[in-house]
Phi, psi and omega in degrees: 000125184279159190285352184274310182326304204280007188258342171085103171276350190281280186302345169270346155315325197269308166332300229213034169237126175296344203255031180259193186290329192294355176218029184294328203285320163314320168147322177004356168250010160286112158239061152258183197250083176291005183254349171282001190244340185276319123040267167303305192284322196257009158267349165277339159205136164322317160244128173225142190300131197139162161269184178282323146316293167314324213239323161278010156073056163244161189239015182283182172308120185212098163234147188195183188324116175078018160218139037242350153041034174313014200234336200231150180300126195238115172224152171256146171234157209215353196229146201285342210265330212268301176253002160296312202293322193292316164301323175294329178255100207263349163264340148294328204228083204261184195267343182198153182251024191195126196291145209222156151224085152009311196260358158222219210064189174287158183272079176217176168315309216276003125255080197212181180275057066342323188265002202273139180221160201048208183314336175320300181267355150280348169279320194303307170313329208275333190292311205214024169291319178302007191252331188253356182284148170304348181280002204252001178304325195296313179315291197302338162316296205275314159279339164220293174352275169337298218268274176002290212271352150299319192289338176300301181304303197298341231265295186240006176321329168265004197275308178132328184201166174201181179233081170359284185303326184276314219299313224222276172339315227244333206259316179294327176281345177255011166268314181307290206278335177296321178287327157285037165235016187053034169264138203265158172344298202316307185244050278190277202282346205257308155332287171287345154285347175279007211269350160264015183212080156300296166320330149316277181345302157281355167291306157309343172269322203308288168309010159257322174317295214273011167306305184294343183255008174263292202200083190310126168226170185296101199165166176289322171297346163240028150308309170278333192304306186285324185310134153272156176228216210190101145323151188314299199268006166088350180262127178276113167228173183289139150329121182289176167311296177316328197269315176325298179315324202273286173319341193256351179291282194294311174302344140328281204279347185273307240249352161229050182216323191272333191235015159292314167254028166260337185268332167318321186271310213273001181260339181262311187273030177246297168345296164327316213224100175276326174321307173331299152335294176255045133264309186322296197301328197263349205237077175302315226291328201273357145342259177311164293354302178293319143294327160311317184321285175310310154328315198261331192288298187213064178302155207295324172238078192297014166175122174228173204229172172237159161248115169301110198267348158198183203287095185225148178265129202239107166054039173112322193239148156322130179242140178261151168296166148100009187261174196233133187262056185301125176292052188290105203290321183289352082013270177322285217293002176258023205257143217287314186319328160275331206198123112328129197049044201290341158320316188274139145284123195240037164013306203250026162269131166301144178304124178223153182302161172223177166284021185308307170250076185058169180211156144109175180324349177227047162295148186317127156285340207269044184241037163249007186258332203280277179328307187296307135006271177318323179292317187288297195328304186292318176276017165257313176326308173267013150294289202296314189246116189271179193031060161277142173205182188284128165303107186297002172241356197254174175286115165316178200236156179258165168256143203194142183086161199246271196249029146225096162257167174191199179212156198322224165299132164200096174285093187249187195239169147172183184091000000 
């Protein structure tokens, strides 16, 4: 049985579509161009009173990180100057306005280091950065990356054609990171459907916790089984279960969501441009270029927010405390003050960081495993399937969704 079978394509399609009900609530029902109205918005101010859905002027479902908080005051910055800064300052612009533990609470993302700020969230972070530094790419290669995306490729490779985003896109991060808990195929998809039902989720870790707390193997959970961490008062203890749970929680919703439709977007803009295409292909090198492009052209999550820890003036407007700043990184990263021609996919723009994955203490930890994903993934496509394109007879893939874009169907041909 090959891994797209045993992954079910019916369910990962129902998953893994922006426009089905599981990511409707995000916005998923936006198919407009949202960068001429971000456009517009950030040569009229850096900052504006509103959230970023209301100010592109959609009224569909959009709720995400720092929304919907109807009770508190709402602003957006739209300019790279805006949210650099907001981001540098963590302590005005904090990641939660309300103290979280990991190790007790509710089981959710939003008690998680993620939600954590200051030394707090550097002990946490510091237990599983090392598993995430680029020297450490090689690991997640050599145990999963690798194998996943042959096994994908072998799925359909004699067919003549496939549909990438369910086929390819959608299946490498969430193999990738459930199989480095040592979750088998099977329940892989059982994972990403729990993920608004964290307890299912931990009904499922639990006989690998406490397996890995037996007998430790090369994986992550027992990267965490093992990490000491250092208390306030200097005493070093193991990670509790809850505090385990509380990382596989957040690397779950970041690590099988986030880079299924960043690779999905940097694969329709290489389609798009076959010329583009076949520099790659003939060119590895302009690989990593071409993934940078695209991170910085349409990152997959165009917009995250802070919470404003006292009253301050920002780029012109008043904050009031307690109000939530959302940071629309998709915006910055088009903005002409930073990038020339920032609208065009451009490969050969010198590289400069952008906000793809965030900025400031809580840049993506997993976005040197995401890059790695992408590089193998595209360049075994392009290895593997000569002359690929896009299918002249199916509906070309779209750009789709407010705050998870990503793109449609991406039917292609070869041989």
């Amino acid at each position: 049985m090959t891994t797209t079978e045993q992954l079910d394509r019916d369910r990962v399609r129902e998953l893994f579509d922006l426009r089905g009900s599981y990511l409707a609530e995000v916005g998923g029902g936006y198919e407009g161009d949202p960068y001429p109205v971000w456009h517009r918005l950030r040569e009229q101010a850096a900052v504006h009173p509103g959230t970023v859905h209301e100010l592109t002027g959609y009224d569909g479902p959009a709720n995400f990180q720092g929304l919907p908080h109807l009770d508190r005051p709402h602003f957006s910055a739209f300019t790279y100057a805006a949210c650099d800064a907001a981001y540098r300052d963590a302590e005005v612009f904090a990641a939660s306005l309300t103290p979280v533990d990991p190790g007790n609470g509710s089981l959710a993302v939003s008690n998680s280091m993620i939600a954590l700020g200051g030394r707090r969230h550097r002990r946490y972070r510091a237990l599983v950065q090392p598993s995430f530094v680029p020297g450490k790419a090689g690991w997640w290669i050599r145990n999963w990356i690798e194998r996943t995306v042959d096994l994908l490729i072998h799925g359909f490779a004699d067919a003549g054609r496939a549909e990438l985003n369910v086929d390819f896109c959608a299946a490498i991060p969430v193999l990738t990171i459930t199989g480095s808990f040592g979750v088998p195929v099977e329940k892989a998809l059982d994972i990403r459907a729990a993920l608004r039902n964290p307890a299912a989720i931990v009904e499922i870790l639990r006989p690998i916790v406490a397996a890995r707390r037996e007998s430790p193997r090369d994986d992550l959970i027992s990267v965490l089984v093992e990490a000491e961490m250092t208390d306030e008062d200097g005493v070093a203890h193991r990670l509790t279960d809850a505090e385990i749970y509380s990382f596989a929680l957040l690397l779950l919703t970041a690590g099988s969501g986030t880079t299924w439709k960043q690779m999905g977007i940097t694969l329709t803009a290489l389609l798009q441009r076959p010329e583009v295409l076949e520099a790659v292909r003939e060119d590895r090198s302009l690989l990593r270029p071409a993934i940078e492009e695209a991170l910085r052209w349409m990152p997959t999550d165009p917009m995250f927010s802070r919470y404003v820890t006292r009253d301050v003036d920002f780029h012109g407007v008043r904050l009031p405390e307690g109000s939530v700043l959302h940071l629309c990184v998709g915006a910055a990263n088009r903005d002409p003050a930073r990038w020339e021609r920032p609208d065009e996919f451009d490969i050969s723009r010198r590289l400069r960081p952008s906000f793809a994955f965030g900025g400031g203490a809580h840049v993506c930890l997993g976005m040197h495993v995401a890059r790695a994903e992408m590089r193998i993934g595209i360049g075994a496509l392009l290895d593997r399937l000569p002359n690929l394109r896009l299918d002249p007879d199916a509906e070309p893939p779209r750009f789709i969704g407010l705050y998870e874009r990503g793109a449609t169907e991406i039917p292609v041909v070869f041989g």
